[in-house]
Amino acid sequence: MARILAVDDSAAMRQMVGVTLKSAGYDVLHACDGQEALALARESAVDLVITDVNMPNMDGITLVRELRQLETYRLTPLLVLTTESSPERKIEGKAAGATGWVVKPFNPERLLAAVAKVLS
Amino acid sequence: MASPSASHDQEMVSRALEKCAELAVWQLALAMRESDSAVERMGGAIERGSTLLSVLNALVAQVGALPGGETLHKDLLTCTQRLTAEHAACVENMQFYDRMVQHLGHLKDYLAHVAGVMTVPGGGPSETATLDQLNARFRRRLLTDAQRSVFDHVFQPGNREELAELPARAARTPNAADGNIEFF
């Protein structure tokens, strides 16, 4: 089963994303900001990254940009999961190299469908 | 030119307002922290519920394989499907806590900056411009249409009744963007 890296500074959000992905059998790694996620992604290969935007140390948009610089993550799906729904932020995310934009609160079934779609 | 006594009064008012804003900042910080561990425990319960649901689903599948177990299997399957739906509702609704914390965090930062502006004695065009910038930044950081609508109504004169109704209306109407998924 695919390995997914879930990045969020909120413990409650990490739990909810983890619960949803694990219920579908995915192997889930967690990071609480972009910096930690980047380090984790460098040391162990992941098939998908789901990241929040507003986080301390390194935000989600910067994380996406940094991951796209790495050869290993050039084609890896990177989903942004955020409370931000403004078109400006979405454009920023797209320009950074994100695969998709999911607005919180997510519906578990729909998130799993999106995950399956980007992993297929 | 203001008399020394008027200027002193104005400074007293500024200090009192600064204290009010500071009080609000720390009360918000406390409220946000106090709920953290309770919500984390609730998240743990949802996580354990998810594990139990997986075990239950496996057991239900075994019941279906037993001779004569078809009816029981059907009933159990209905129950687990309902439980799965309830569990999904818990996962979805728990996320409103995250949104609330972000909203309060933005408000806390805003008030802290406003308190900083109030410490400047006398006030004047530059302070008004700073407050305008803080207001604009606060609005940009708001997350939902309802939050932005409340902000706009505060700055529109003569809309107090509608403003008073907005929070209740927002609670009844989901935010249009919630749960949206867009692929690039």
Coordinates of C-alpha atoms in Angstrom, one line a residue:
Chain A
M1 CA 0.0 0.0 0.0
A2 CA 1.1 3.5 -0.7
R3 CA 3.0 5.6 1.9
I4 CA 1.5 9.1 2.5
L5 CA 3.2 12.0 4.4
A6 CA 0.6 14.1 6.2
V7 CA 1.8 17.6 7.2
D8 CA -0.1 19.8 9.6
D9 CA 0.8 21.9 12.7
S10 CA -2.5 21.0 14.4
A11 CA -2.4 17.7 16.3
A12 CA -6.2 17.3 15.8
M13 CA -5.8 17.7 12.1
R14 CA -2.9 15.2 11.9
Q15 CA -5.1 12.7 13.8
M16 CA -8.1 13.2 11.5
V17 CA -6.1 12.9 8.3
G18 CA -4.2 9.9 9.8
V19 CA -7.4 8.1 10.8
T20 CA -9.0 8.6 7.4
L21 CA -5.9 7.4 5.4
K22 CA -5.2 4.4 7.8
S23 CA -8.8 3.3 7.5
A24 CA -8.2 2.8 3.8
G25 CA -5.0 0.8 4.5
Y26 CA -2.4 3.5 3.7
D27 CA 0.8 3.7 5.5
V28 CA 0.9 7.2 7.1
L29 CA 3.9 9.4 8.2
H30 CA 3.3 12.6 10.0
A31 CA 5.2 15.9 10.2
C32 CA 4.1 19.1 12.1
D33 CA 5.6 21.7 9.7
G34 CA 7.2 22.0 6.3
Q35 CA 10.8 21.8 7.6
E36 CA 10.1 18.5 9.4
A37 CA 8.3 17.2 6.3
L38 CA 11.1 18.1 4.0
A39 CA 13.6 16.2 6.2
L40 CA 11.3 13.2 6.4
A41 CA 10.7 13.2 2.6
R42 CA 14.4 13.2 2.0
E43 CA 15.2 10.2 4.2
S44 CA 12.2 8.0 3.3
A45 CA 10.4 7.9 0.0
V46 CA 6.7 8.7 0.1
D47 CA 4.1 8.3 -2.7
L48 CA 2.0 11.3 -1.8
V49 CA 2.3 14.4 0.4
I50 CA -0.8 16.1 1.9
T51 CA 0.1 19.4 3.4
D52 CA -1.5 22.3 5.2
V53 CA -0.6 25.9 4.2
N54 CA -0.2 28.0 7.3
M55 CA 2.5 26.4 9.5
P56 CA 5.5 27.6 11.6
N57 CA 9.1 27.3 10.3
M58 CA 8.1 26.4 6.8
D59 CA 4.7 26.9 5.2
G60 CA 3.0 24.4 2.9
I61 CA 3.5 26.4 -0.3
T62 CA 7.3 26.6 0.3
L63 CA 7.3 22.9 1.1
V64 CA 5.7 22.1 -2.2
R65 CA 8.2 24.3 -4.0
E66 CA 11.1 22.7 -2.2
L67 CA 9.9 19.2 -2.9
R68 CA 9.5 20.0 -6.6
Q69 CA 13.2 20.9 -6.6
L70 CA 14.1 17.3 -5.6
E71 CA 14.5 14.8 -8.4
T72 CA 12.6 12.1 -6.4
Y73 CA 9.5 14.3 -5.9
R74 CA 9.4 15.9 -9.4
L75 CA 6.3 13.8 -10.3
T76 CA 5.0 12.8 -6.9
P77 CA 1.4 14.0 -6.2
L78 CA 1.4 16.9 -3.7
L79 CA -2.1 17.8 -2.3
V80 CA -2.7 21.0 -0.3
L81 CA -5.3 20.6 2.5
T82 CA -6.1 23.9 3.9
T83 CA -8.8 26.3 5.3
E84 CA -7.6 28.8 2.7
S85 CA -10.0 29.1 -0.2
S86 CA -8.9 32.4 -1.7
P87 CA -8.1 32.2 -5.4
E88 CA -4.8 34.0 -4.8
R89 CA -3.5 31.3 -2.5
K90 CA -4.7 28.6 -4.9
I91 CA -2.8 30.3 -7.7
E92 CA 0.3 30.4 -5.5
G93 CA -0.1 26.7 -4.7
K94 CA -0.5 25.8 -8.4
A95 CA 2.5 27.8 -9.4
A96 CA 4.6 26.1 -6.6
G97 CA 3.7 22.7 -8.2
A98 CA 0.8 21.4 -6.1
T99 CA -1.3 18.7 -7.7
G100 CA -4.5 19.7 -6.1
W101 CA -6.2 21.9 -3.5
V102 CA -8.6 20.5 -0.8
V103 CA -10.5 22.9 1.4
K104 CA -11.0 21.9 5.1
P105 CA -13.1 20.5 6.6
F106 CA -12.6 17.5 4.3
N107 CA -15.1 14.8 4.0
P108 CA -13.3 11.5 4.6
E109 CA -14.9 9.6 1.7
R110 CA -14.1 12.5 -0.8
L111 CA -10.5 12.8 0.5
L112 CA -10.0 9.1 0.0
A113 CA -11.4 9.4 -3.6
A114 CA -9.0 12.3 -4.3
V115 CA -6.1 10.3 -2.9
A116 CA -6.9 7.3 -5.0
K117 CA -7.2 9.5 -8.1
V118 CA -3.8 11.1 -7.7
L119 CA -2.1 7.8 -6.8
S120 CA -3.6 6.0 -9.8
Chain B
M1 CA -4.1 72.7 20.4
A2 CA -5.3 70.3 23.2
S3 CA -4.9 71.6 26.8
P4 CA -2.5 69.6 29.0
S5 CA -5.5 68.2 30.9
A6 CA -7.3 67.1 27.7
S7 CA -4.1 65.5 26.5
H8 CA -3.7 63.7 29.8
D9 CA -7.3 62.4 29.6
Q10 CA -6.7 61.1 26.1
E11 CA -3.5 59.3 27.2
M12 CA -5.5 57.7 30.1
V13 CA -8.1 56.5 27.6
S14 CA -5.4 55.1 25.3
R15 CA -3.8 53.2 28.2
A16 CA -7.2 51.8 29.3
L17 CA -8.0 50.7 25.8
E18 CA -4.5 49.2 25.4
K19 CA -5.1 47.2 28.6
C20 CA -8.5 46.0 27.3
A21 CA -6.8 44.8 24.1
E22 CA -4.0 43.1 26.0
L23 CA -6.6 41.4 28.3
A24 CA -8.4 40.1 25.2
V25 CA -5.2 38.8 23.7
W26 CA -4.2 36.8 26.8
Q27 CA -7.8 35.5 27.3
L28 CA -7.8 34.3 23.7
A29 CA -4.4 32.6 24.1
L30 CA -5.7 30.8 27.3
A31 CA -8.9 29.7 25.6
M32 CA -7.0 28.3 22.7
R33 CA -4.6 26.4 24.9
E34 CA -7.2 25.1 27.4
S35 CA -9.1 23.1 24.8
D36 CA -6.0 21.6 23.1
S37 CA -5.6 18.5 25.3
A38 CA -9.3 17.8 25.5
V39 CA -9.6 17.9 21.7
E40 CA -6.5 15.7 21.3
R41 CA -8.1 13.1 23.6
M42 CA -11.2 13.3 21.5
G43 CA -9.1 12.7 18.4
G44 CA -7.5 9.7 20.1
A45 CA -11.0 8.3 20.8
I46 CA -11.9 8.8 17.2
E47 CA -8.7 7.0 16.2
R48 CA -9.4 4.1 18.4
G49 CA -13.0 4.0 17.2
S50 CA -11.6 3.6 13.6
T51 CA -9.4 0.7 14.7
L52 CA -12.3 -1.0 16.3
L53 CA -14.4 -0.5 13.2
S54 CA -11.8 -2.3 11.1
V55 CA -11.9 -5.2 13.5
L56 CA -15.7 -5.3 13.5
N57 CA -15.7 -5.2 9.7
A58 CA -13.4 -8.2 9.6
L59 CA -15.6 -10.1 12.1
V60 CA -18.7 -9.3 10.1
A61 CA -17.1 -10.8 7.0
Q62 CA -16.4 -14.0 8.9
V63 CA -20.1 -14.2 10.1
G64 CA -21.1 -14.0 6.5
A65 CA -19.1 -17.2 5.8
L66 CA -20.8 -19.2 8.5
P67 CA -23.6 -21.6 7.5
G68 CA -27.0 -19.9 8.0
G69 CA -25.3 -16.6 9.0
E70 CA -26.7 -14.6 6.1
T71 CA -29.4 -12.7 8.0
L72 CA -27.1 -11.9 10.9
H73 CA -24.4 -10.9 8.4
K74 CA -26.9 -8.5 6.7
D75 CA -27.9 -6.9 10.0
L76 CA -24.3 -6.5 11.2
L77 CA -23.3 -5.1 7.8
T78 CA -26.1 -2.4 8.1
C79 CA -24.8 -1.6 11.6
T80 CA -21.2 -1.2 10.6
Q81 CA -22.2 0.9 7.6
R82 CA -24.1 3.2 9.9
L83 CA -21.1 3.3 12.3
T84 CA -18.8 4.2 9.5
A85 CA -21.0 7.1 8.4
E86 CA -21.2 8.4 12.1
H87 CA -17.4 8.0 12.3
A88 CA -16.9 10.0 9.1
A89 CA -19.2 12.8 10.6
C90 CA -16.9 12.9 13.7
V91 CA -13.8 13.2 11.5
E92 CA -15.4 16.0 9.5
N93 CA -16.8 18.0 12.4
M94 CA -13.6 17.7 14.5
Q95 CA -11.9 19.9 11.9
F96 CA -14.0 22.9 12.9
Y97 CA -11.9 23.1 16.0
D98 CA -8.8 23.7 13.8
R99 CA -10.7 26.4 11.9
M100 CA -11.7 28.1 15.2
V101 CA -8.2 28.0 16.5
Q102 CA -6.9 29.6 13.3
H103 CA -9.6 32.3 13.5
L104 CA -8.9 33.1 17.1
G105 CA -5.1 33.1 16.4
H106 CA -5.6 35.7 13.7
L107 CA -7.8 37.8 16.1
K108 CA -5.2 37.5 18.8
D109 CA -2.4 38.8 16.5
Y110 CA -4.7 41.6 15.3
L111 CA -5.5 42.7 18.8
A112 CA -1.9 42.5 19.9
H113 CA -0.9 44.9 17.0
V114 CA -3.8 47.2 17.8
A115 CA -2.7 47.4 21.4
G116 CA 0.8 48.4 20.1
V117 CA -0.7 51.2 18.1
M118 CA -2.6 52.5 21.1
T119 CA 0.5 53.0 23.1
V120 CA 1.4 55.9 20.8
P121 CA 0.2 59.0 22.7
G122 CA -2.0 61.5 21.0
G123 CA -3.0 59.5 17.9
G124 CA -3.1 61.1 14.5
P125 CA -3.1 60.3 10.7
S126 CA -0.2 57.9 10.9
E127 CA -1.9 55.8 13.6
T128 CA -5.2 55.8 11.6
A129 CA -3.3 54.6 8.6
T130 CA -1.6 51.8 10.6
L131 CA -5.0 50.7 11.9
D132 CA -6.3 50.7 8.3
Q133 CA -3.4 48.5 7.3
L134 CA -4.0 46.1 10.3
N135 CA -7.7 45.9 9.4
A136 CA -6.9 45.1 5.8
R137 CA -4.4 42.4 6.8
F138 CA -6.8 40.9 9.3
R139 CA -9.5 40.8 6.6
R140 CA -7.1 39.0 4.2
R141 CA -6.4 36.4 6.8
L142 CA -10.1 35.6 7.4
L143 CA -11.0 32.1 6.3
T144 CA -14.7 32.1 5.4
D145 CA -17.3 34.2 3.7
A146 CA -19.2 34.5 7.1
Q147 CA -16.0 35.9 8.8
R148 CA -15.5 38.4 6.0
S149 CA -19.2 39.3 6.1
V150 CA -19.0 40.1 9.8
F151 CA -15.9 42.2 9.2
D152 CA -17.5 44.2 6.4
H153 CA -20.7 44.8 8.4
V154 CA -18.7 46.2 11.3
F155 CA -17.3 48.9 9.0
Q156 CA -20.6 49.7 7.3
P157 CA -22.7 52.2 9.2
G158 CA -26.3 51.4 10.0
N159 CA -26.1 47.7 9.6
R160 CA -26.1 46.6 13.3
E161 CA -29.3 44.5 13.2
E162 CA -28.1 42.5 10.3
L163 CA -24.7 42.2 12.0
A164 CA -26.3 40.8 15.1
E165 CA -28.0 38.1 13.0
L166 CA -24.9 37.1 11.0
P167 CA -23.3 34.6 13.4
A168 CA -26.6 32.6 13.8
R169 CA -27.2 32.7 10.1
A170 CA -23.6 31.5 9.4
A171 CA -24.1 28.6 11.8
R172 CA -27.0 27.4 9.7
T173 CA -25.4 27.9 6.4
P174 CA -22.2 25.9 5.5
N175 CA -19.3 27.8 4.0
A176 CA -19.5 27.4 0.2
A177 CA -15.9 26.4 -0.2
D178 CA -15.9 23.7 2.6
G179 CA -14.7 20.3 1.3
N180 CA -14.0 21.6 -2.2
I181 CA -11.4 19.6 -4.1
E182 CA -9.7 21.1 -7.2
F183 CA -7.1 19.4 -9.3
F184 CA -4.5 21.4 -11.2

